[in-house]
Coordinates of C-alpha atoms and ligand atoms in Angstrom, one line a residue:
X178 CA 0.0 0.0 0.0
X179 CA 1.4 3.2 -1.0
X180 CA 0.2 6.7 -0.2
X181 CA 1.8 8.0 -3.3
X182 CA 3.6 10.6 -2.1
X183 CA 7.0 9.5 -1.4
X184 CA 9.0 10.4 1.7
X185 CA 11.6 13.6 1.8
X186 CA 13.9 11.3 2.1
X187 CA 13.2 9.5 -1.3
X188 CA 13.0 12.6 -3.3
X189 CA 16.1 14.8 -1.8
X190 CA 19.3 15.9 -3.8
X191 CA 22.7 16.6 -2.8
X192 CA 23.1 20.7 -3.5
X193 CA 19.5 21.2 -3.5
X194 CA 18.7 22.5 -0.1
X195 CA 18.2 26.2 0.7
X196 CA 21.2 27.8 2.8
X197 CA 20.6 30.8 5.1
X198 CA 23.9 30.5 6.4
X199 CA 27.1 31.7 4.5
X200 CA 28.7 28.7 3.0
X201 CA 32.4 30.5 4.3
X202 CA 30.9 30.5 7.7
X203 CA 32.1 27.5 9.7
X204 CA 29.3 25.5 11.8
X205 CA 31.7 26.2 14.7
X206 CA 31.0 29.9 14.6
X207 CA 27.6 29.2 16.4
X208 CA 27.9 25.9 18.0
X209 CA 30.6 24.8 20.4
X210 CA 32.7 22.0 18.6
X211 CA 31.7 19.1 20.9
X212 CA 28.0 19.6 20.0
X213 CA 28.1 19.3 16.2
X214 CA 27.7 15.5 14.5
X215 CA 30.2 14.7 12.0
X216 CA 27.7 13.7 9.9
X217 CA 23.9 14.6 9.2
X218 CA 22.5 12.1 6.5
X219 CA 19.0 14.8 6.0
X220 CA 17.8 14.8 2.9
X221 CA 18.2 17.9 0.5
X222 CA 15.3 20.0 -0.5
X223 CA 14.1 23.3 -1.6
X224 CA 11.8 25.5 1.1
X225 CA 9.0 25.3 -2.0
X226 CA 9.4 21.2 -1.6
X227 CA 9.2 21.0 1.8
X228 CA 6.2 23.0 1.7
X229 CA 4.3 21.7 -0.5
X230 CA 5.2 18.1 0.5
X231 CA 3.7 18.5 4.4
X232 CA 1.0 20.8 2.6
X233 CA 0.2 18.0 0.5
X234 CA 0.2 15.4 3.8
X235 CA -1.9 18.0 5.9
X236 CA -5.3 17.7 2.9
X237 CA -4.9 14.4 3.1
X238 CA -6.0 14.2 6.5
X239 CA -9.0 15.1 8.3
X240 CA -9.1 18.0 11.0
X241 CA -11.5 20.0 12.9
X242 CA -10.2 22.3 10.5
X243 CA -11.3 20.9 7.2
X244 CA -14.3 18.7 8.4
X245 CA -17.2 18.4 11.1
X246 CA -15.6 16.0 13.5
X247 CA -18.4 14.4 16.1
X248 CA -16.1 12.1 18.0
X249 CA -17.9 11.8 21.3
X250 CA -15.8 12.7 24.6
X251 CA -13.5 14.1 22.6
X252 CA -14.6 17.7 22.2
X253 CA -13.4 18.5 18.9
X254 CA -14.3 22.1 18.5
X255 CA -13.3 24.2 17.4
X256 CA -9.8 26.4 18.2
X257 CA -9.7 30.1 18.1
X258 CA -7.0 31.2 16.5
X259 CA -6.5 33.8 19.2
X260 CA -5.8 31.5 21.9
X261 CA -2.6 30.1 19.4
X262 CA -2.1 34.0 19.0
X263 CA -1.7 34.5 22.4
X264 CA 0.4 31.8 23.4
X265 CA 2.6 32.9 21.0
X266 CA 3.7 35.9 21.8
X267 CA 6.8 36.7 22.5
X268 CA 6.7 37.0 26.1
X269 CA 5.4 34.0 27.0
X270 CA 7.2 31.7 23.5
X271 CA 10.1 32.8 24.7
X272 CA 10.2 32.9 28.5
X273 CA 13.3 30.4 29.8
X274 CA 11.5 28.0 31.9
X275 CA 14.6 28.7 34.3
X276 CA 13.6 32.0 34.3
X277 CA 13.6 33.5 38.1
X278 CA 10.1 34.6 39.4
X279 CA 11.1 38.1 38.7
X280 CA 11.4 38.0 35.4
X281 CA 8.0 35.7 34.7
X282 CA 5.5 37.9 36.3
X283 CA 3.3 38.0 33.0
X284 CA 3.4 34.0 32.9
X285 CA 3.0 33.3 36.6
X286 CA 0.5 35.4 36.7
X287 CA -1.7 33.8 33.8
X288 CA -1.5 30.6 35.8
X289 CA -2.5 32.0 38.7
X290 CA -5.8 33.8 37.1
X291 CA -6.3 30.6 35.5
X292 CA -5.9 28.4 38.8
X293 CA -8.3 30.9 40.5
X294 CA -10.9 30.8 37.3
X295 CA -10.7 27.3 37.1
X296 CA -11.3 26.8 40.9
X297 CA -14.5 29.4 40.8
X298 CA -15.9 27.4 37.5
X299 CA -15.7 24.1 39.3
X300 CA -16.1 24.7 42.8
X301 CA -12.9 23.7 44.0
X302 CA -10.7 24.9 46.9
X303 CA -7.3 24.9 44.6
X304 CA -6.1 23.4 40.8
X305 CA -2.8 22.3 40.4
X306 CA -2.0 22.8 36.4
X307 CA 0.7 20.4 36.6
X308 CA -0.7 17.2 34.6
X309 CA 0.1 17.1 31.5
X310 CA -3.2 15.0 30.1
X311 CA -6.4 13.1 31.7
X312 CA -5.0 10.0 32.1
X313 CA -1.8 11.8 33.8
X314 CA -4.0 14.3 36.6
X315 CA -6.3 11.1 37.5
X316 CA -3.0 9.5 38.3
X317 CA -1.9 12.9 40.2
X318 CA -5.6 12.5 42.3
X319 CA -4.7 8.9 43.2
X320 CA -1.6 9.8 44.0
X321 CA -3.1 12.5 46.6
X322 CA -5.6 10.5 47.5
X323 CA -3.4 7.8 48.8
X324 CA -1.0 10.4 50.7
X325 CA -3.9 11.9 52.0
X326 CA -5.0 8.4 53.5
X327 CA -1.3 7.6 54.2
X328 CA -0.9 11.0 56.4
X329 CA -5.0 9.8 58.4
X330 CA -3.0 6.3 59.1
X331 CA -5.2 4.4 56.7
X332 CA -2.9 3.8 54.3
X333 CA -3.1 0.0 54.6
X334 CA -7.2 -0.2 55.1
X335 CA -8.3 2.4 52.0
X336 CA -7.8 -0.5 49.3
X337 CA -10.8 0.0 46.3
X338 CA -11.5 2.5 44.3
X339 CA -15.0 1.8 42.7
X340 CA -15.3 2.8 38.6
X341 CA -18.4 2.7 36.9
X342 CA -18.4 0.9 33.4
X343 CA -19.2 3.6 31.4
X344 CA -15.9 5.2 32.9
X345 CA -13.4 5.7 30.7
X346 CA -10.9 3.4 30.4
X347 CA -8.2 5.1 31.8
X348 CA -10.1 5.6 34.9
X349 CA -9.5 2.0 36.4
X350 CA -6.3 2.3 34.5
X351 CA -5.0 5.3 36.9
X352 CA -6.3 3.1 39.7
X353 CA -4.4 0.0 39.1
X354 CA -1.3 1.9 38.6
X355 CA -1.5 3.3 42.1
X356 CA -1.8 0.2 43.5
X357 CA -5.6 0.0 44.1
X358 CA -8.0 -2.7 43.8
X359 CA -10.6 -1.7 40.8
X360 CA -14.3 -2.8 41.8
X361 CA -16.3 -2.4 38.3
X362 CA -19.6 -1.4 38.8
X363 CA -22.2 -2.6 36.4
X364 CA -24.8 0.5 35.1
X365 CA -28.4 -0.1 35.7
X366 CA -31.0 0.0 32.9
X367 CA -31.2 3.5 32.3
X368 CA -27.5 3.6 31.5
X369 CA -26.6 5.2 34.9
X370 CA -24.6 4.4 38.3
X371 CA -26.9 1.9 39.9
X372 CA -27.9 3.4 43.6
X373 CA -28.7 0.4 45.2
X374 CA -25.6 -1.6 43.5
X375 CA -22.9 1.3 44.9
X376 CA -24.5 1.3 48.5
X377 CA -23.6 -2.4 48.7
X378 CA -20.5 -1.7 47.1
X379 CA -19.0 1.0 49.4
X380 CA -17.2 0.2 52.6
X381 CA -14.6 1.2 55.4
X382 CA -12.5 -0.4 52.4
X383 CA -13.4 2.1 49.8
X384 CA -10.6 5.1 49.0
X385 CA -12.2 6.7 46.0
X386 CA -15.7 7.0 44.1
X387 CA -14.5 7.9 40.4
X388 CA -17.6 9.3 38.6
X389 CA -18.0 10.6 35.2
X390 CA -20.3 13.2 34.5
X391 CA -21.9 13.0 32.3
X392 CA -21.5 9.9 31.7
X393 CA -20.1 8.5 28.8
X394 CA -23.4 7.9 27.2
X395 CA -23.8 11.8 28.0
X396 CA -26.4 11.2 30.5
X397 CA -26.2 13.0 33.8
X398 CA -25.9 11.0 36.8
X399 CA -29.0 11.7 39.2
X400 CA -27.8 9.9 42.3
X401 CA -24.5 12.3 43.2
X402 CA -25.4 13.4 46.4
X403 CA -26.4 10.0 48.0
X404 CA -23.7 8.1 46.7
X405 CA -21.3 11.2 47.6
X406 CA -23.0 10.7 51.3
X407 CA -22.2 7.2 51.3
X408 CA -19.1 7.4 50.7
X409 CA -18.2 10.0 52.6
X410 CA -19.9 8.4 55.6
X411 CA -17.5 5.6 56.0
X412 CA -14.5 8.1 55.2
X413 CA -13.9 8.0 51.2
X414 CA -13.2 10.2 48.7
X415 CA -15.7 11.4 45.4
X416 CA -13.5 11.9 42.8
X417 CA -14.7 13.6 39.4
X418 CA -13.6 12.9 35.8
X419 CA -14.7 16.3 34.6
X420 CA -12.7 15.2 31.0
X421 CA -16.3 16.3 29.3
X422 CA -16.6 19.1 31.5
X423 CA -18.0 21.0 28.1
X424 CA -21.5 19.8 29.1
X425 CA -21.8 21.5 32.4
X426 CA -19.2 24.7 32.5
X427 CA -20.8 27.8 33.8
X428 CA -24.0 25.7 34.5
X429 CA -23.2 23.3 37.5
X430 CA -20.1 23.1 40.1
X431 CA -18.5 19.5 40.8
X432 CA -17.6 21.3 44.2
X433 CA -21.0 21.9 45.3
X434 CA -22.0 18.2 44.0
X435 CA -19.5 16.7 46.7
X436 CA -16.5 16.2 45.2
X437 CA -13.2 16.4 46.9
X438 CA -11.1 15.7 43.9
X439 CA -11.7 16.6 40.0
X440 CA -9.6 16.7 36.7
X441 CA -10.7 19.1 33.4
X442 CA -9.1 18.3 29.9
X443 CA -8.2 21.6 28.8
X444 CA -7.7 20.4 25.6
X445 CA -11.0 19.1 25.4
X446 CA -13.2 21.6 27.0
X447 CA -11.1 24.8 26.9
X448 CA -10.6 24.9 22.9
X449 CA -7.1 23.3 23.0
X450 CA -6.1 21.3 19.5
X451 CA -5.8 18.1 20.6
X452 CA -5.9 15.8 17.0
X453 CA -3.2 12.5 16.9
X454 CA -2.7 12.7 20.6
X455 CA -0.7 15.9 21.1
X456 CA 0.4 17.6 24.4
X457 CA -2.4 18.1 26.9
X458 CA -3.6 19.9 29.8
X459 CA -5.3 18.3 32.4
X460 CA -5.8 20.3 35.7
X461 CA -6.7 18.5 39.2
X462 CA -9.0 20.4 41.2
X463 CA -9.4 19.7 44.9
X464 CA -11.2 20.4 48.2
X465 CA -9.2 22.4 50.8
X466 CA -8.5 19.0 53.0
X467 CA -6.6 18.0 49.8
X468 CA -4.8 21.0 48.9
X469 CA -1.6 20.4 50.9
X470 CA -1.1 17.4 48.9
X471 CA -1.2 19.4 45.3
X472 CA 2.0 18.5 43.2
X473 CA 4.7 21.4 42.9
X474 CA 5.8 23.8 42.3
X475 CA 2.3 25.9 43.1
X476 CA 1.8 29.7 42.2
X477 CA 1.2 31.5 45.3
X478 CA 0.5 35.2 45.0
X479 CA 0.9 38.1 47.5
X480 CA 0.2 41.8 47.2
X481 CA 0.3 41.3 43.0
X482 CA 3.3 39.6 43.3
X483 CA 3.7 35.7 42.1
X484 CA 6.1 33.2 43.0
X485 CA 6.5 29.3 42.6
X486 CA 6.5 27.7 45.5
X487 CA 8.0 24.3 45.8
X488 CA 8.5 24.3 49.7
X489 CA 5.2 21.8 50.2
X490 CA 5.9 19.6 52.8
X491 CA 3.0 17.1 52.2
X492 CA 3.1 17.4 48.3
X493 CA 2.9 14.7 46.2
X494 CA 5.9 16.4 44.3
X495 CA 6.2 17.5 40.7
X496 CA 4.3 15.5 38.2
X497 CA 5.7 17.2 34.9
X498 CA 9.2 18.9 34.4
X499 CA 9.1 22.9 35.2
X500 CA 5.8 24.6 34.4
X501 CA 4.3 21.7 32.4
X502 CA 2.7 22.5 28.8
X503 CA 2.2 26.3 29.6
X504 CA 1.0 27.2 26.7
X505 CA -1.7 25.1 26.7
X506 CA -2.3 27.2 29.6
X507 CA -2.3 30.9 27.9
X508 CA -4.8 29.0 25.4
X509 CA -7.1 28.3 28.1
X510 CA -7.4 31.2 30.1
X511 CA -7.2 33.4 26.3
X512 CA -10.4 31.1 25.8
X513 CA -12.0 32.2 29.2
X514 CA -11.6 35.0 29.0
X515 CA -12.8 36.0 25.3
X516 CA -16.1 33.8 26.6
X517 CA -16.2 35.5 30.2
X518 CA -18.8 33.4 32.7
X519 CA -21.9 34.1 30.5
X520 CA -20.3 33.3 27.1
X521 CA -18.8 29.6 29.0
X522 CA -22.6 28.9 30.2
X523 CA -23.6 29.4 26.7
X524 CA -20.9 27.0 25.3
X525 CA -22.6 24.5 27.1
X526 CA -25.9 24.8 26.8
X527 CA -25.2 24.5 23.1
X528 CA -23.3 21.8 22.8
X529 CA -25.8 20.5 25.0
X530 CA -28.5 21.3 22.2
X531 CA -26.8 20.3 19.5
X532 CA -26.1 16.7 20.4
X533 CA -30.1 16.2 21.3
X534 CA -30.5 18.1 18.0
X535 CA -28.6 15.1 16.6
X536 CA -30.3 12.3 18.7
X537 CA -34.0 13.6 17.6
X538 CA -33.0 14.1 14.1
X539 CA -31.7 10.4 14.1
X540 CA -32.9 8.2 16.3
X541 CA -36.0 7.0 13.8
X542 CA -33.1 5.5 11.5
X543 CA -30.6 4.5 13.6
X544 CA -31.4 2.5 17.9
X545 CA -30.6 5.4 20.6
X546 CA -30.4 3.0 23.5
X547 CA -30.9 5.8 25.8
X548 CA -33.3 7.7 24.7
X549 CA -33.9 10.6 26.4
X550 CA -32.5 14.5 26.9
X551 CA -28.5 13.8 26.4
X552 CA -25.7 16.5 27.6
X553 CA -22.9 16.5 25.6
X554 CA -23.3 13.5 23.4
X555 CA -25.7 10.2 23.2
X556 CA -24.7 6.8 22.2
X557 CA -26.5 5.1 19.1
X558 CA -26.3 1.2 18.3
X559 CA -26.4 -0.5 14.6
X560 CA -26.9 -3.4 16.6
X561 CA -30.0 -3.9 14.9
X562 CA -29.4 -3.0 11.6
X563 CA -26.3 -5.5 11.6
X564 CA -28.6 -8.0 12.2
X565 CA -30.8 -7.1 9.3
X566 CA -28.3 -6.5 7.1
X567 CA -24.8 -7.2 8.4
X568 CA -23.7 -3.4 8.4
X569 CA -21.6 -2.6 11.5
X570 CA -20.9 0.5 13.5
X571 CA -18.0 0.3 11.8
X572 CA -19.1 0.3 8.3
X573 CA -21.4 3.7 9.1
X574 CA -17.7 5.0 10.3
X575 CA -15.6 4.3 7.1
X576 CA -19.0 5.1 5.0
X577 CA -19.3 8.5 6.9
X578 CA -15.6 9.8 5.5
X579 CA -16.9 8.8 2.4
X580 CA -19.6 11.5 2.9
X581 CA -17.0 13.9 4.5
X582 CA -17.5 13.6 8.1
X583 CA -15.0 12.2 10.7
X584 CA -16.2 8.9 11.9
X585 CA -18.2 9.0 15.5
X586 CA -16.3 7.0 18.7
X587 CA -16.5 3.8 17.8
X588 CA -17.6 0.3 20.1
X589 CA -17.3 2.8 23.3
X590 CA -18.8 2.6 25.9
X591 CA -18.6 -1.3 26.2
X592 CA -21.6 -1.7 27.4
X593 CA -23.4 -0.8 24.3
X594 CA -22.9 -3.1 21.2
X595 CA -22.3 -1.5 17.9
X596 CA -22.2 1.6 19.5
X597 CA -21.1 5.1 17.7
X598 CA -20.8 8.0 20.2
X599 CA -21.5 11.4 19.0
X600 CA -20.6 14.5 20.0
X601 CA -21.4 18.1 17.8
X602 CA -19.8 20.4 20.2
X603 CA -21.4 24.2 20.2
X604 CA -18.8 25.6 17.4
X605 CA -21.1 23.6 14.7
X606 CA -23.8 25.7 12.7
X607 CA -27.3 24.2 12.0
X608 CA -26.5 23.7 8.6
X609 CA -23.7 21.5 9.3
X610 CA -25.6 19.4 11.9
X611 CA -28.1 19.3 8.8
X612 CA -26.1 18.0 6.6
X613 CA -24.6 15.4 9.0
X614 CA -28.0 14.0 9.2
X615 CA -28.6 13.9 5.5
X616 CA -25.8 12.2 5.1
X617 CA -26.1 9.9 7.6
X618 CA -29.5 8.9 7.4
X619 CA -28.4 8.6 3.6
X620 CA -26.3 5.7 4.7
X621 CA -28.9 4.4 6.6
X622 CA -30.9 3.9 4.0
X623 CA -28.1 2.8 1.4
X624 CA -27.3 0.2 4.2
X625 CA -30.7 -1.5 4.3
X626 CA -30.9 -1.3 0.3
X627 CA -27.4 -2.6 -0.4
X628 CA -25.1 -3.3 2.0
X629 CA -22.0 -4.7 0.6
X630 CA -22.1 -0.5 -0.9
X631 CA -21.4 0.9 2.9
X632 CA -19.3 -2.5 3.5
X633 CA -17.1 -1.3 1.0
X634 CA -16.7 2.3 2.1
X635 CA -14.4 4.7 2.0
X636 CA -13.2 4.7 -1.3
X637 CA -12.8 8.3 -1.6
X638 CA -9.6 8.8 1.2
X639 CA -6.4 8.1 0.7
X640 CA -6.4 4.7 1.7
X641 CA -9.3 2.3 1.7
X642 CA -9.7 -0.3 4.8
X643 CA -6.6 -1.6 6.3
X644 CA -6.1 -5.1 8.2
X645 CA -6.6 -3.5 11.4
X646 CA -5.3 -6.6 12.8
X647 CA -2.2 -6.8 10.6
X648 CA -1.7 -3.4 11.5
X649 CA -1.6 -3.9 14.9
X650 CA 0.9 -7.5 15.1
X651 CA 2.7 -5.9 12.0
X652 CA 3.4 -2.5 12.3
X653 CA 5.2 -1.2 9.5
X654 CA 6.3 2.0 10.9
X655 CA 10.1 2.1 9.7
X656 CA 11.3 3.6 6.5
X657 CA 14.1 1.4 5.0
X658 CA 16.3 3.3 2.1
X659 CA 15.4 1.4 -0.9
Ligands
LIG1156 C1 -10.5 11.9 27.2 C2 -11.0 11.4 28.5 C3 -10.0 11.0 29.5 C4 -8.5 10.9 29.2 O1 -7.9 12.1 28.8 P1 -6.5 12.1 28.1 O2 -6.2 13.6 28.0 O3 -6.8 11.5 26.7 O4 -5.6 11.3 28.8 C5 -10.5 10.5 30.7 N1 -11.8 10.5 30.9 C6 -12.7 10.9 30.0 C7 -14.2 10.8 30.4 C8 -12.3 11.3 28.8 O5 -13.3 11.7 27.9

């Protein structure tokens, strides 16, 4: 299989590249000799090449950018340019993260505002912006959960942490890397934390209640403050994944809910691009019991003045080298603040009517397994259509980039088959949610006349269907000269 557009290092020519620096002008005018290679096998190109060979690569992908992109808990909206603006100037781009406090006011400063915007959006006592993703800050608030139990003396009898099953995965993940014993709890028939099933559940044993919320099938949880009760009777922690915090923002405060620890994907909910994986922000909020456990260093601010303080006795320590990804950071707080309080209450209440937009508009073509107002997102099955016609959730996927759209999450949550998970965010107009559902109830109804058409999909992208499982045992990720 061959994308047809051959590697820099294929094409390049000895002589060809562009030089900005005088041929007469030795290497060791700039760099000490001990840091320069004695050789350098890079390929020689052009500037025009090496344009137009990473523009080419760039249309050949999709972006939140170039196409609606409804991949539920993901939060693919879309990315002011401003925030990238911000974050890019000079003083903060170019800021040594060595620098002493007194020469990083500006930057100390915009993670203090944010901490302290953060903490009045949520509810919390104190954020620490030190994780550098999801997965990474709900291993920080294990981490300072079990020094916090360590410091009570009960280190040795706080042993389970209880995870829903529409948690994400990482969830009993971050659990089992801590050392904690992961009790799965099964949802109940409305697709929600079963009441009477966690009561049983919780125990002088229990350390930490991880909730999502909204779920991942995007509905709200409706027993928070007697399962919070519960498990703060017999001495445990509520901990929220607040990863698809873009369904609640401005509207409703983990904090007053009961929780004593949270996390926020900045990159998800605070208009951070996040496509292929890239660096992340993920905050951990927590109640002011928790706070002398918050990793360092931690901005403290006195009379205007700001300085790092890394002198926390009960600290967990640092969790990412000097200030983390801080410009993810100006992004976020660039975003708050062009959206003030009002304007992040809004977000949310479209995204929230967008996605049941999508689920009315839909759900007489396609199962919606739970049916009824959604937050964020709602989970639809082709479990029934596969067994009418053998079309999968994951031939709607490949047949929907056929149509232009980015595929839905896929098979997540587990506990719905076939399932796509779809997610609008508020940054999509009505005429793009419209013709989402044109398309896709166009599938629909190509499926049940002939199915081996969407079995076939895509054949308009670059490359058709791969052997997912060939892909996955044979990784052919290593360029070999020819
Ligand atoms: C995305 C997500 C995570 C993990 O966040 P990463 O930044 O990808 O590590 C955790 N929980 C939920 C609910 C999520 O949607």
């Amino acid at each position: 299989m061959s994308l047809d557009i051959p590697l820099l290092f294929e094409t390049g020519q000895p002589g060809r590249a562009n030089r900005y620096l005088r041929e007469e002008a030795a290497a060791t005018t700039y760099l000490p000799p001990e840091l320069l290679r004695e050789t350098l096998p890079l390929p020689e190109h052009t500037e025009l090449d090496v344009v137009r060979h990473f523009t080419r690569l760039s249309q050949r992908t999709m972006s939140i950018d170039t196409n609606f992109y409804p991949l539920g808990s993901c939060t693919m909206k879309y990315n002011p340019r401003v925030n990238d603006a911000s974050a890019a100037l000079a003083g903060f781009r170019d800021l040594h993260p060595y620098a002493p406090d007194a020469l990083a006011q500006g930057a100390l400063r915009v993670m203090h505002t944010l901490e302290r915007a953060l903490a009045s959006l949520f509810g919390m006592h104190a954020f620490s912006l030190n994780p550098a993703a999801g997965a990474h800050a709900e291993l920080t608030a294990l981490l300072i959960a079990l020094a916090y139990f360590a410091q009570r003396g009960e280190g040795t009898q706080r042993t389970t942490v209880i995870v829903p099953d529409t948690a994400h995965g990482t969830n009993p993940a971050s659990a089992a890397m801590v050392g904690y014993k992961v009790v799965s709890l099964e949802s109940d028939a409305r697709g929600r934390v079963s009441l009477e099933r966690i009561l049983s559940t919780i125990g002088p044993d229990t350390a930490v209640c991880m909730m999502t919320n909204p779920n991942t099938l995007g509905l709200f949880e409706d027993h928070i403050a007697e399962i919070a009760a519960a498990v703060h009777a017999v001495g445990g922690l509520m901990y929220y994944d607040g990863a698809n915090a873009n369904a609640l923002m401005g509207n409703a405060r983990p904090g007053d809910m009961g929780f004593d620890l949270m996390h926020l994907n900045l990159h998800k909910t605070f208009s951070i691009p996040h496509g292929g994986g890239g660096a992340g922000a993920g905050p951990v909020g927590v109640s002011a019991a928790l706070a002398p456990f918050l990793p360092t260093p931690i901005v403290r601010s006195q009379d205007d003045i700001f300085a790092l303080d890394f002198s926390c006795e009960q600290s967990i320590g640092p969790m990412r080298s000097f200030w983390s990804n801080f410009a993810h950071m100006v992004r976020a707080l660039s975003y708050i603040l062009a959206n003030g309080a009002d304007g992040l209450a809004q977000c949310s209440k479209l995204a929230v009517l967008n996605a049941n937009y999508l689920r009315v508009k839909l759900r007489d073509v396609i199962d919606v397994p739970f049916d009824e107002l959604c937050r964020h997102e709602f989970v639809a099955s082709a479990q029934g259509l596969k067994r009418d016609t053998g079309v999968r959730a994951l031939d709607l996927a490949k047949a929907l980039l056929d149509a232009g759209y980015h595929a839905p999450t896929m098979y997540f949550p587990l506990l719905v088959p076939e399932c796509l998970m779809i997610e609008p965010t508020e940054t999509e107009s009505k005429e793009t949610l419209d013709g989402f559902i044109a398309a896709f109830r166009a599938i629909l109804t190509q499926a049940r006349r002939d199915p081996s058409v969407i079995q076939s999909t895509p054949t308009t992208t670059p490359v058709a269907r791969l052997d997912e499982t060939q892909a996955a045992r044979h990784p052919n990720l290593r360029w070999k000269p020819a």
